[in-house]
Structures are given as structure tokens and as C-alpha cells.
CSV table of N, CA and C in Angstrom, one decimal:
chain,number,residue,atom,x,y,z
A,214,MET,N,53.8,121.3,78.5
A,214,MET,CA,54.7,120.2,78.3
A,214,MET,C,54.9,120.0,76.7
A,215,LYS,N,56.1,119.9,76.4
A,215,LYS,CA,56.5,119.8,74.9
A,215,LYS,C,56.2,118.4,74.4
A,216,ASN,N,55.8,118.3,73.2
A,216,ASN,CA,55.7,117.0,72.5
A,216,ASN,C,56.9,116.7,71.8
A,217,TYR,N,57.5,115.5,72.0
A,217,TYR,CA,58.8,115.2,71.4
A,217,TYR,C,58.6,114.0,70.4
A,218,LEU,N,59.4,113.9,69.4
A,218,LEU,CA,59.4,112.8,68.5
A,218,LEU,C,60.8,112.1,68.7
A,219,LEU,N,60.7,110.7,68.7
A,219,LEU,CA,61.9,109.9,68.9
A,219,LEU,C,62.5,109.6,67.5
A,220,MET,N,63.8,109.9,67.4
A,220,MET,CA,64.5,109.8,66.1
A,220,MET,C,65.8,109.0,66.3
A,221,THR,N,66.4,108.6,65.2
A,221,THR,CA,67.8,108.1,65.3
A,221,THR,C,68.6,108.8,64.2
A,222,ILE,N,69.9,108.8,64.4
A,222,ILE,CA,70.9,109.3,63.5
A,222,ILE,C,72.1,108.5,63.5
A,223,LYS,N,72.7,108.3,62.3
A,223,LYS,CA,74.0,107.7,62.1
A,223,LYS,C,75.0,108.8,62.2
A,224,TRP,N,75.8,108.8,63.2
A,224,TRP,CA,76.7,110.0,63.5
A,224,TRP,C,78.2,109.6,63.3
A,225,ASP,N,78.7,110.0,62.2
A,225,ASP,CA,80.2,109.7,61.9
A,225,ASP,C,80.9,110.9,61.6
A,226,ARG,N,80.7,111.9,62.4
A,226,ARG,CA,81.3,113.3,62.1
A,226,ARG,C,82.7,113.5,62.8
A,227,GLY,N,83.2,112.4,63.5
A,227,GLY,CA,84.5,112.6,64.2
A,227,GLY,C,84.4,113.2,65.6
A,228,LYS,N,83.5,114.1,65.8
A,228,LYS,CA,83.3,114.7,67.1
A,228,LYS,C,82.1,114.0,67.8
A,229,PRO,N,82.2,113.9,69.1
A,229,PRO,CA,81.0,113.3,69.8
A,229,PRO,C,79.7,114.1,69.5
A,230,ILE,N,78.6,113.4,69.4
A,230,ILE,CA,77.4,114.1,69.2
A,230,ILE,C,77.0,115.0,70.3
A,231,ASN,N,76.4,116.1,70.1
A,231,ASN,CA,75.8,117.0,71.1
A,231,ASN,C,74.8,117.9,70.4
A,232,ALA,N,74.0,118.5,71.3
A,232,ALA,CA,72.8,119.3,70.8
A,232,ALA,C,73.3,120.4,69.8
A,233,ASP,N,74.4,121.1,70.1
A,233,ASP,CA,74.8,122.2,69.3
A,233,ASP,C,75.2,121.7,67.9
A,234,LEU,N,76.0,120.6,67.8
A,234,LEU,CA,76.4,120.1,66.5
A,234,LEU,C,75.2,119.6,65.7
A,235,LEU,N,74.3,118.9,66.3
A,235,LEU,CA,73.2,118.4,65.6
A,235,LEU,C,72.2,119.5,65.2
A,236,ALA,N,72.0,120.5,66.1
A,236,ALA,CA,71.2,121.6,65.7
A,236,ALA,C,71.7,122.4,64.5
A,237,GLN,N,73.0,122.5,64.4
A,237,GLN,CA,73.6,123.2,63.3
A,237,GLN,C,73.4,122.4,62.0
A,238,LYS,N,73.5,121.0,62.1
A,238,LYS,CA,73.3,120.2,60.9
A,238,LYS,C,71.8,120.2,60.4
A,239,LEU,N,70.9,120.3,61.4
A,239,LEU,CA,69.5,120.3,61.0
A,239,LEU,C,68.8,121.7,60.9
A,240,ASN,N,69.6,122.7,61.1
A,240,ASN,CA,69.1,124.1,61.0
A,240,ASN,C,67.9,124.3,62.0
A,241,VAL,N,68.2,123.9,63.3
A,241,VAL,CA,67.2,124.1,64.4
A,241,VAL,C,68.0,124.7,65.6
A,242,ASP,N,67.2,125.0,66.6
A,242,ASP,CA,67.9,125.4,67.9
A,242,ASP,C,68.2,124.2,68.8
A,243,ALA,N,69.3,124.3,69.5
A,243,ALA,CA,69.7,123.3,70.4
A,243,ALA,C,68.6,123.0,71.5
A,244,ALA,N,67.8,124.0,71.8
A,244,ALA,CA,66.7,123.9,72.7
A,244,ALA,C,65.6,123.0,72.2
A,245,ASP,N,65.6,122.7,70.9
A,245,ASP,CA,64.6,121.8,70.3
A,245,ASP,C,64.8,120.4,70.7
A,246,PHE,N,65.9,120.0,71.3
A,246,PHE,CA,66.2,118.6,71.7
A,246,PHE,C,65.8,118.5,73.2
A,247,ASP,N,65.4,117.2,73.5
A,247,ASP,CA,65.1,116.9,74.9
A,247,ASP,C,66.4,116.8,75.7
A,248,GLU,N,66.7,117.8,76.5
A,248,GLU,CA,67.9,117.8,77.3
A,248,GLU,C,68.0,116.6,78.3
A,249,ASP,N,66.8,116.3,78.9
A,249,ASP,CA,66.8,115.2,79.8
A,249,ASP,C,67.0,113.9,79.2
A,250,PHE,N,66.6,113.7,78.0
A,250,PHE,CA,66.8,112.4,77.3
A,250,PHE,C,68.2,112.3,76.8
A,251,GLY,N,68.7,113.4,76.2
A,251,GLY,CA,70.1,113.4,75.7
A,251,GLY,C,70.2,112.7,74.4
A,252,PHE,N,71.4,112.1,74.2
A,252,PHE,CA,71.7,111.3,73.0
A,252,PHE,C,72.1,110.0,73.5
A,253,VAL,N,71.4,108.9,73.1
A,253,VAL,CA,71.6,107.6,73.6
A,253,VAL,C,72.2,106.7,72.5
A,254,SER,N,73.3,106.1,72.8
A,254,SER,CA,73.9,105.2,71.8
A,254,SER,C,73.1,103.9,71.7
A,255,VAL,N,72.6,103.6,70.5
A,255,VAL,CA,71.8,102.3,70.3
A,255,VAL,C,72.6,101.3,69.5
A,256,ASP,N,73.7,101.7,68.9
A,256,ASP,CA,74.5,100.8,68.1
A,256,ASP,C,75.9,101.4,68.0
A,257,ASP,N,76.8,100.9,68.9
A,257,ASP,CA,78.1,101.4,69.0
A,257,ASP,C,78.9,101.2,67.7
A,258,GLU,N,78.8,100.0,67.1
A,258,GLU,CA,79.5,99.7,65.9
A,258,GLU,C,79.2,100.7,64.7
A,259,ASP,N,77.9,101.0,64.5
A,259,ASP,CA,77.5,101.8,63.4
A,259,ASP,C,77.3,103.3,63.8
A,260,ASN,N,77.6,103.6,65.1
A,260,ASN,CA,77.5,105.0,65.6
A,260,ASN,C,76.1,105.5,65.4
A,261,ILE,N,75.1,104.8,65.9
A,261,ILE,CA,73.7,105.2,65.8
A,261,ILE,C,73.2,105.6,67.1
A,262,TYR,N,72.6,106.8,67.2
A,262,TYR,CA,72.1,107.4,68.4
A,262,TYR,C,70.7,107.7,68.3
A,263,SER,N,70.0,107.6,69.4
A,263,SER,CA,68.6,108.1,69.5
A,263,SER,C,68.5,109.4,70.2
A,264,TYR,N,67.5,110.2,69.9
A,264,TYR,CA,67.4,111.5,70.5
A,264,TYR,C,65.9,111.9,70.3
A,265,ARG,N,65.5,112.9,71.1
A,265,ARG,CA,64.1,113.4,71.0
A,265,ARG,C,64.2,114.8,70.6
A,266,ILE,N,63.3,115.2,69.6
A,266,ILE,CA,63.2,116.5,69.1
A,266,ILE,C,61.8,117.0,69.2
A,267,THR,N,61.5,118.3,69.5
A,267,THR,CA,60.2,118.8,69.5
A,267,THR,C,59.5,118.7,68.2
A,268,GLU,N,58.2,118.5,68.2
A,268,GLU,CA,57.5,118.5,66.9
A,268,GLU,C,57.8,119.8,66.1
A,269,GLU,N,57.8,120.9,66.8
A,269,GLU,CA,58.1,122.2,66.1
A,269,GLU,C,59.5,122.1,65.5
A,270,GLY,N,60.5,121.7,66.2
A,270,GLY,CA,61.8,121.5,65.7
A,270,GLY,C,61.9,120.6,64.5
A,271,PHE,N,61.2,119.5,64.6
A,271,PHE,CA,61.2,118.5,63.5
A,271,PHE,C,60.6,119.2,62.2
A,272,ASN,N,59.5,119.9,62.4
A,272,ASN,CA,58.9,120.5,61.2
A,272,ASN,C,59.7,121.6,60.6
A,273,LYS,N,60.5,122.3,61.4
A,273,LYS,CA,61.3,123.4,60.8
A,273,LYS,C,62.7,122.9,60.3
A,274,SER,N,63.0,121.6,60.7
A,274,SER,CA,64.3,121.1,60.3
A,274,SER,C,64.4,120.7,58.9
A,275,ASN,N,65.6,120.3,58.5
A,275,ASN,CA,65.8,119.8,57.1
A,275,ASN,C,66.1,118.2,57.2
A,276,ILE,N,65.5,117.6,58.1
A,276,ILE,CA,65.7,116.1,58.3
A,276,ILE,C,65.3,115.4,57.0
A,277,ALA,N,64.2,115.8,56.4
A,277,ALA,CA,63.8,115.1,55.2
A,277,ALA,C,64.8,115.0,54.1
A,278,ASP,N,65.8,116.0,54.1
A,278,ASP,CA,66.8,116.0,53.1
A,278,ASP,C,68.0,115.2,53.5
A,279,LYS,N,68.0,114.5,54.6
A,279,LYS,CA,69.2,113.8,55.2
A,279,LYS,C,69.0,112.3,55.1
A,280,LYS,N,69.9,111.6,54.7
A,280,LYS,CA,69.8,110.1,54.6
A,280,LYS,C,70.2,109.4,55.9
A,281,ASP,N,70.9,110.1,56.8
A,281,ASP,CA,71.4,109.5,58.0
A,281,ASP,C,70.4,109.5,59.2
A,282,PHE,N,69.2,110.0,58.9
A,282,PHE,CA,68.2,110.1,60.0
A,282,PHE,C,67.0,109.1,59.7
A,283,GLU,N,66.5,108.5,60.8
A,283,GLU,CA,65.3,107.7,60.7
A,283,GLU,C,64.3,108.0,61.8
A,284,GLY,N,63.1,107.8,61.5
A,284,GLY,CA,62.0,108.1,62.5
A,284,GLY,C,61.0,109.0,61.9
A,285,PRO,N,60.0,109.4,62.7
A,285,PRO,CA,59.9,109.2,64.1
A,285,PRO,C,59.4,107.8,64.5
A,286,TYR,N,59.8,107.3,65.7
A,286,TYR,CA,59.5,106.0,66.2
A,286,TYR,C,58.5,106.2,67.3
A,287,SER,N,57.8,105.1,67.7
A,287,SER,CA,56.9,105.1,68.8
A,287,SER,C,57.7,105.4,70.1
A,288,ASP,N,57.2,106.2,70.9
A,288,ASP,CA,57.9,106.6,72.1
A,288,ASP,C,57.0,106.5,73.3
A,289,THR,N,56.6,105.3,73.6
A,289,THR,CA,55.7,105.0,74.7
A,289,THR,C,56.3,105.3,76.0
A,290,ARG,N,55.6,106.0,76.9
A,290,ARG,CA,56.1,106.2,78.2
A,290,ARG,C,56.2,104.9,79.0
A,291,ILE,N,57.3,104.7,79.6
A,291,ILE,CA,57.6,103.5,80.4
A,291,ILE,C,57.5,103.9,81.9
A,292,GLU,N,56.6,103.2,82.6
A,292,GLU,CA,56.5,103.5,84.0
A,292,GLU,C,56.5,102.2,84.8
A,293,PRO,N,56.8,102.3,86.1
A,293,PRO,CA,56.8,101.1,87.0
A,293,PRO,C,55.4,100.5,87.0
A,294,PHE,N,55.3,99.2,87.1
A,294,PHE,CA,54.0,98.5,87.1
A,294,PHE,C,53.9,97.7,88.4
A,295,GLY,N,52.9,98.0,89.1
A,295,GLY,CA,52.5,97.2,90.3
A,295,GLY,C,53.5,97.5,91.5
A,296,LEU,N,54.3,98.5,91.4
A,296,LEU,CA,55.2,98.8,92.6
A,296,LEU,C,54.6,100.0,93.3
A,297,GLU,N,54.0,99.8,94.4
A,297,GLU,CA,53.4,100.9,95.2
A,297,GLU,C,54.0,101.0,96.6
């Protein structure tokens, strides 16, 4: 099981965000992103999206050089409670 970090990005590149475009920007592989999580819009007005990236991908990326990125954030697993 891969360990992922939860991040956000302000995306104003004109094209819709996707793994290939973000991978190119960060100098990582598209496979470093959590395909099941995808890219989730958290602020439509400011074009801010959340995504998950592997720890390995984060460490080899150039995120530290970018001002449009924030995180990593706490990514607690959410599960049903008391529903059996």
C-alpha cells in the first residue's frame, strides 16, 4: 500500500488539471498521484484543487520551488461510524 500526502494547488493554467499536466509541472510521473482520489476542487473561485501524491513522488518533485502549492495536510481516513 502506498503512502500518500494530501496537497493543494492553485491551478490557473487555462487547461483543466490532470495527472499528466501536473506531473510535467512537478517533474514526477503521473503514476505518483492517487488515481482513485483524483483532483478535487476545494475553491472554485480561486481554482484551488486538492490531490494526493506518493511520499516518493513528493520527495523527488520540485514542489518546494513552487509558490502555488501548499501542504502536506492531515489526511485522516474517514470511515462509517456505528453502521453495521
